[in-house]
């Protein structure tokens, strides 16, 4: 596996998450107390922080494991984040809070993990080749 390209990709995802987190930190500073936007901003900041940790850990993981192990790890991560998105969506719909910002962050996380799976899978030698 081209570890450098994988790390470069994950680093760009982390940078994007940090940019989003910074944006919501700024929005939080100007949000009115107890407003929906304040709750959304706080959730977005926490979500981005958790995702940055996930991708930092994934960079470390790909440095120390082979392609099959990375694939298995990505599948677990994708399952975890899909479940988080599902749980989040249910609770948020009950609260009737705008979802677009947070769903976009979840989609970035899940799509990035899926991209890592695709790239890693391409690096695994196939028996029929």
PDB file of C-alpha atoms in Angstrom:
ATOM      1  CA  UNK A   1       0.000   0.000   0.000  1.00  0.00           C
ATOM      2  CA  UNK A   2       1.275   3.489  -0.779  1.00  0.00           C
ATOM      3  CA  UNK A   3       1.406   4.577   2.826  1.00  0.00           C
ATOM      4  CA  UNK A   4       2.442   8.132   1.953  1.00  0.00           C
ATOM      5  CA  UNK A   5      -0.623   8.717  -0.241  1.00  0.00           C
ATOM      6  CA  UNK A   6      -2.912   7.234   2.407  1.00  0.00           C
ATOM      7  CA  UNK A   7      -1.408   9.440   5.092  1.00  0.00           C
ATOM      8  CA  UNK A   8      -1.646  12.461   2.785  1.00  0.00           C
ATOM      9  CA  UNK A   9      -5.340  11.716   2.142  1.00  0.00           C
ATOM     10  CA  UNK A  10      -6.120  11.269   5.843  1.00  0.00           C
ATOM     11  CA  UNK A  11      -4.201  14.440   6.689  1.00  0.00           C
ATOM     12  CA  UNK A  12      -6.340  16.392   4.214  1.00  0.00           C
ATOM     13  CA  UNK A  13      -9.489  14.949   5.835  1.00  0.00           C
ATOM     14  CA  UNK A  14      -8.201  16.007   9.261  1.00  0.00           C
ATOM     15  CA  UNK A  15      -7.449  19.507   7.962  1.00  0.00           C
ATOM     16  CA  UNK A  16     -10.989  19.775   6.580  1.00  0.00           C
ATOM     17  CA  UNK A  17     -12.476  18.608   9.895  1.00  0.00           C
ATOM     18  CA  UNK A  18     -10.334  21.123  11.770  1.00  0.00           C
ATOM     19  CA  UNK A  19     -11.481  23.865   9.381  1.00  0.00           C
ATOM     20  CA  UNK A  20     -15.131  22.927  10.029  1.00  0.00           C
ATOM     21  CA  UNK A  21     -14.486  22.813  13.778  1.00  0.00           C
ATOM     22  CA  UNK A  22     -12.867  26.252  13.675  1.00  0.00           C
ATOM     23  CA  UNK A  23     -15.843  27.610  11.728  1.00  0.00           C
ATOM     24  CA  UNK A  24     -18.263  26.307  14.372  1.00  0.00           C
ATOM     25  CA  UNK A  25     -16.085  27.644  17.189  1.00  0.00           C
ATOM     26  CA  UNK A  26     -16.488  31.086  15.625  1.00  0.00           C
ATOM     27  CA  UNK A  27     -20.240  30.575  15.175  1.00  0.00           C
ATOM     28  CA  UNK A  28     -20.535  29.474  18.805  1.00  0.00           C
ATOM     29  CA  UNK A  29     -18.922  32.713  19.979  1.00  0.00           C
ATOM     30  CA  UNK A  30     -21.666  34.737  18.309  1.00  0.00           C
ATOM     31  CA  UNK A  31     -24.588  32.359  18.885  1.00  0.00           C
ATOM     32  CA  UNK A  32     -27.341  33.518  21.203  1.00  0.00           C
ATOM     33  CA  UNK A  33     -27.580  31.625  24.484  1.00  0.00           C
ATOM     34  CA  UNK A  34     -29.812  28.527  24.378  1.00  0.00           C
ATOM     35  CA  UNK A  35     -30.424  28.910  20.657  1.00  0.00           C
ATOM     36  CA  UNK A  36     -30.663  25.989  18.268  1.00  0.00           C
ATOM     37  CA  UNK A  37     -27.542  27.277  16.528  1.00  0.00           C
ATOM     38  CA  UNK A  38     -25.595  27.148  19.793  1.00  0.00           C
ATOM     39  CA  UNK A  39     -26.557  23.492  20.324  1.00  0.00           C
ATOM     40  CA  UNK A  40     -25.706  22.680  16.712  1.00  0.00           C
ATOM     41  CA  UNK A  41     -22.351  24.461  17.016  1.00  0.00           C
ATOM     42  CA  UNK A  42     -21.428  22.585  20.197  1.00  0.00           C
ATOM     43  CA  UNK A  43     -22.379  19.247  18.640  1.00  0.00           C
ATOM     44  CA  UNK A  44     -20.435  20.031  15.458  1.00  0.00           C
ATOM     45  CA  UNK A  45     -17.329  20.942  17.489  1.00  0.00           C
ATOM     46  CA  UNK A  46     -17.493  17.721  19.512  1.00  0.00           C
ATOM     47  CA  UNK A  47     -18.182  15.639  16.404  1.00  0.00           C
ATOM     48  CA  UNK A  48     -15.235  17.152  14.520  1.00  0.00           C
ATOM     49  CA  UNK A  49     -12.959  16.588  17.516  1.00  0.00           C
ATOM     50  CA  UNK A  50     -13.979  12.931  17.741  1.00  0.00           C
ATOM     51  CA  UNK A  51     -13.487  12.483  14.003  1.00  0.00           C
ATOM     52  CA  UNK A  52     -10.027  14.105  14.064  1.00  0.00           C
ATOM     53  CA  UNK A  53      -9.033  11.628  16.794  1.00  0.00           C
ATOM     54  CA  UNK A  54     -10.377   8.761  14.681  1.00  0.00           C
ATOM     55  CA  UNK A  55      -8.350   9.796  11.638  1.00  0.00           C
ATOM     56  CA  UNK A  56      -5.187  10.539  13.641  1.00  0.00           C
ATOM     57  CA  UNK A  57      -5.474   7.029  15.077  1.00  0.00           C
ATOM     58  CA  UNK A  58      -6.071   5.621  11.587  1.00  0.00           C
ATOM     59  CA  UNK A  59      -2.851   7.258  10.312  1.00  0.00           C
ATOM     60  CA  UNK A  60      -0.999   5.574  13.162  1.00  0.00           C
ATOM     61  CA  UNK A  61      -2.781   2.282  12.427  1.00  0.00           C
ATOM     62  CA  UNK A  62      -1.824   2.190   8.732  1.00  0.00           C
ATOM     63  CA  UNK A  63       1.825   2.691   9.659  1.00  0.00           C
ATOM     64  CA  UNK A  64       1.851  -0.527  11.679  1.00  0.00           C
ATOM     65  CA  UNK A  65      -0.504  -2.945   9.889  1.00  0.00           C
ATOM     66  CA  UNK A  66      -0.902  -4.733   6.572  1.00  0.00           C
ATOM     67  CA  UNK A  67      -3.635  -4.165   4.010  1.00  0.00           C
ATOM     68  CA  UNK A  68      -5.987  -6.892   5.271  1.00  0.00           C
ATOM     69  CA  UNK A  69      -5.764  -5.566   8.824  1.00  0.00           C
ATOM     70  CA  UNK A  70      -6.369  -2.017   7.592  1.00  0.00           C
ATOM     71  CA  UNK A  71      -9.427  -3.198   5.620  1.00  0.00           C
ATOM     72  CA  UNK A  72     -10.854  -4.927   8.700  1.00  0.00           C
ATOM     73  CA  UNK A  73     -10.168  -1.849  10.827  1.00  0.00           C
ATOM     74  CA  UNK A  74     -11.841   0.467   8.282  1.00  0.00           C
ATOM     75  CA  UNK A  75     -14.909  -1.789   8.204  1.00  0.00           C
ATOM     76  CA  UNK A  76     -15.164  -1.538  12.007  1.00  0.00           C
ATOM     77  CA  UNK A  77     -14.728   2.240  11.878  1.00  0.00           C
ATOM     78  CA  UNK A  78     -17.331   2.607   9.135  1.00  0.00           C
ATOM     79  CA  UNK A  79     -19.784   0.458  11.094  1.00  0.00           C
ATOM     80  CA  UNK A  80     -19.155   2.525  14.230  1.00  0.00           C
ATOM     81  CA  UNK A  81     -19.672   5.858  12.454  1.00  0.00           C
ATOM     82  CA  UNK A  82     -22.731   4.603  10.567  1.00  0.00           C
ATOM     83  CA  UNK A  83     -24.235   3.621  13.927  1.00  0.00           C
ATOM     84  CA  UNK A  84     -23.302   7.010  15.392  1.00  0.00           C
ATOM     85  CA  UNK A  85     -24.960   8.755  12.452  1.00  0.00           C
ATOM     86  CA  UNK A  86     -28.062   6.587  12.811  1.00  0.00           C
ATOM     87  CA  UNK A  87     -28.323   7.233  16.555  1.00  0.00           C
ATOM     88  CA  UNK A  88     -27.690  10.937  16.090  1.00  0.00           C
ATOM     89  CA  UNK A  89     -30.260  11.328  13.338  1.00  0.00           C
ATOM     90  CA  UNK A  90     -32.978   9.696  15.400  1.00  0.00           C
ATOM     91  CA  UNK A  91     -32.401  11.894  18.439  1.00  0.00           C
ATOM     92  CA  UNK A  92     -32.046  15.051  16.386  1.00  0.00           C
ATOM     93  CA  UNK A  93     -35.239  14.425  14.460  1.00  0.00           C
ATOM     94  CA  UNK A  94     -37.056  14.125  17.774  1.00  0.00           C
ATOM     95  CA  UNK A  95     -35.663  17.519  18.772  1.00  0.00           C
ATOM     96  CA  UNK A  96     -36.627  18.993  15.382  1.00  0.00           C
ATOM     97  CA  UNK A  97     -33.162  20.540  15.039  1.00  0.00           C
ATOM     98  CA  UNK A  98     -31.603  21.379  11.661  1.00  0.00           C
ATOM     99  CA  UNK A  99     -29.544  18.411  10.516  1.00  0.00           C
ATOM    100  CA  UNK A 100     -27.716  19.566   7.419  1.00  0.00           C
ATOM    101  CA  UNK A 101     -24.458  20.683   9.056  1.00  0.00           C
ATOM    102  CA  UNK A 102     -23.979  17.636  11.240  1.00  0.00           C
ATOM    103  CA  UNK A 103     -25.107  15.147   8.609  1.00  0.00           C
ATOM    104  CA  UNK A 104     -22.558  16.680   6.228  1.00  0.00           C
ATOM    105  CA  UNK A 105     -19.815  16.068   8.800  1.00  0.00           C
ATOM    106  CA  UNK A 106     -20.922  12.448   9.251  1.00  0.00           C
ATOM    107  CA  UNK A 107     -20.940  11.973   5.482  1.00  0.00           C
ATOM    108  CA  UNK A 108     -17.393  13.351   5.253  1.00  0.00           C
ATOM    109  CA  UNK A 109     -16.236  10.911   7.939  1.00  0.00           C
ATOM    110  CA  UNK A 110     -17.965   7.856   6.463  1.00  0.00           C
ATOM    111  CA  UNK A 111     -17.026   8.674   2.854  1.00  0.00           C
ATOM    112  CA  UNK A 112     -13.394   9.149   3.892  1.00  0.00           C
ATOM    113  CA  UNK A 113     -13.312   5.764   5.618  1.00  0.00           C
ATOM    114  CA  UNK A 114     -14.923   4.152   2.554  1.00  0.00           C
ATOM    115  CA  UNK A 115     -12.284   5.783   0.335  1.00  0.00           C
ATOM    116  CA  UNK A 116      -9.549   4.301   2.540  1.00  0.00           C
ATOM    117  CA  UNK A 117     -11.185   0.890   2.161  1.00  0.00           C
ATOM    118  CA  UNK A 118     -11.320   1.227  -1.631  1.00  0.00           C
ATOM    119  CA  UNK A 119      -7.697   2.374  -1.905  1.00  0.00           C
ATOM    120  CA  UNK A 120      -6.505  -0.354   0.459  1.00  0.00           C
ATOM    121  CA  UNK A 121      -8.516  -3.057  -1.324  1.00  0.00           C
ATOM    122  CA  UNK A 122      -6.860  -2.124  -4.622  1.00  0.00           C
ATOM    123  CA  UNK A 123      -3.459  -2.771  -3.057  1.00  0.00           C
ATOM    124  CA  UNK A 124      -4.288  -6.331  -1.991  1.00  0.00           C
ATOM    125  CA  UNK A 125      -2.983  -8.843  -4.547  1.00  0.00           C
ATOM    126  CA  UNK A 126      -5.821 -10.824  -6.109  1.00  0.00           C
ATOM    127  CA  UNK A 127      -5.479 -14.597  -6.549  1.00  0.00           C
ATOM    128  CA  UNK A 128      -6.695 -14.601 -10.138  1.00  0.00           C
ATOM    129  CA  UNK A 129      -4.031 -12.172 -11.367  1.00  0.00           C
TER     130      UNK A 129
END
